[in-house]
Amino acid sequence: MEIGDDMTAFGSAGCLAKWAGICPGNDQSVGKRRNAKTPKGNRYVRALLCEIAWSAARTASQFKSRYQGLVIRRGA
């Protein structure tokens, strides 16, 4: 597996998201937001995490309610 069993190498979920390339950049100064593309990361892990998120959003679990809350806030 790409990530492995030992998650301490990443330190936090944010570091793992950065490595996988699923967190967008933040380029903002004096109230102006510039283009903040998502970084290039590990494409296999990124695809796997996206597939897991979509399937979790369609099940009757706690993840569905979290996903619905994000959709309401983000407007996606």
Short mmCIF file of C-alpha atoms in Angstrom, two decimals:
data_model
loop_
_atom_site.label_atom_id
_atom_site.label_comp_id
_atom_site.label_asym_id
_atom_site.label_seq_id
_atom_site.Cartn_x
_atom_site.Cartn_y
_atom_site.Cartn_z
CA MET A 1 0.00 0.00 0.00
CA GLU A 2 1.16 3.54 -0.69
CA ILE A 3 0.63 4.95 2.80
CA GLY A 4 1.55 1.94 4.90
CA ASP A 5 0.55 0.89 8.39
CA ASP A 6 2.58 3.48 10.29
CA MET A 7 0.70 6.79 10.09
CA THR A 8 3.18 8.58 12.40
CA ALA A 9 5.29 9.41 9.34
CA PHE A 10 2.72 12.04 8.36
CA GLY A 11 2.15 13.55 11.79
CA SER A 12 -1.41 14.74 11.14
CA ALA A 13 -4.34 14.33 8.79
CA GLY A 14 -3.44 17.65 7.17
CA CYS A 15 0.02 16.41 6.25
CA LEU A 16 -1.47 13.28 4.71
CA ALA A 17 -3.95 15.39 2.73
CA LYS A 18 -1.10 17.59 1.48
CA TRP A 19 0.93 14.54 0.44
CA ALA A 20 -2.06 13.04 -1.37
CA GLY A 21 -2.73 16.34 -3.14
CA ILE A 22 -6.31 16.88 -2.01
CA CYS A 23 -5.94 20.13 -0.06
CA PRO A 24 -6.10 23.35 -2.08
CA GLY A 25 -3.58 26.10 -1.62
CA ASN A 26 -4.40 29.40 0.04
CA ASP A 27 -3.08 32.44 -1.80
CA GLN A 28 -4.67 35.49 -0.21
CA SER A 29 -3.34 38.93 0.56
CA VAL A 30 -5.11 42.15 1.60
CA GLY A 31 -8.51 40.59 1.07
CA LYS A 32 -7.79 39.53 -2.53
CA ARG A 33 -7.90 35.84 -3.32
CA ARG A 34 -5.71 34.59 -6.12
CA ASN A 35 -5.81 31.26 -7.92
CA ALA A 36 -4.99 28.49 -5.45
CA LYS A 37 -4.71 25.22 -7.34
CA THR A 38 -4.60 21.85 -5.65
CA PRO A 39 -1.06 20.50 -5.55
CA LYS A 40 0.12 17.51 -7.52
CA GLY A 41 0.24 14.59 -5.14
CA ASN A 42 0.09 10.83 -5.19
CA ARG A 43 -2.59 10.17 -7.79
CA TYR A 44 -3.40 6.66 -6.58
CA VAL A 45 -3.99 7.69 -2.97
CA ARG A 46 -5.94 10.74 -4.12
CA ALA A 47 -8.25 8.62 -6.28
CA LEU A 48 -8.69 6.09 -3.47
CA LEU A 49 -9.59 8.78 -0.90
CA CYS A 50 -12.09 10.38 -3.29
CA GLU A 51 -13.73 7.01 -3.94
CA ILE A 52 -13.96 6.32 -0.21
CA ALA A 53 -15.50 9.75 0.42
CA TRP A 54 -18.16 9.26 -2.27
CA SER A 55 -19.12 5.82 -0.99
CA ALA A 56 -19.23 7.01 2.63
CA ALA A 57 -21.53 9.87 1.64
CA ARG A 58 -24.01 7.39 0.17
CA THR A 59 -24.27 5.09 3.19
CA ALA A 60 -26.35 5.41 6.33
CA SER A 61 -23.50 6.38 8.65
CA GLN A 62 -22.07 9.33 10.53
CA PHE A 63 -19.99 10.20 7.47
CA LYS A 64 -23.11 10.96 5.46
CA SER A 65 -24.22 13.59 7.96
CA ARG A 66 -20.75 15.17 7.97
CA TYR A 67 -20.76 15.23 4.18
CA GLN A 68 -24.21 16.85 4.09
CA GLY A 69 -23.00 19.52 6.53
CA LEU A 70 -20.06 20.31 4.26
CA VAL A 71 -22.31 20.48 1.21
CA ILE A 72 -24.57 23.00 2.93
CA ARG A 73 -21.61 25.18 3.97
CA ARG A 74 -19.65 24.91 0.74
CA GLY A 75 -22.59 24.90 -1.65
CA ALA A 76 -21.27 22.00 -3.71
#
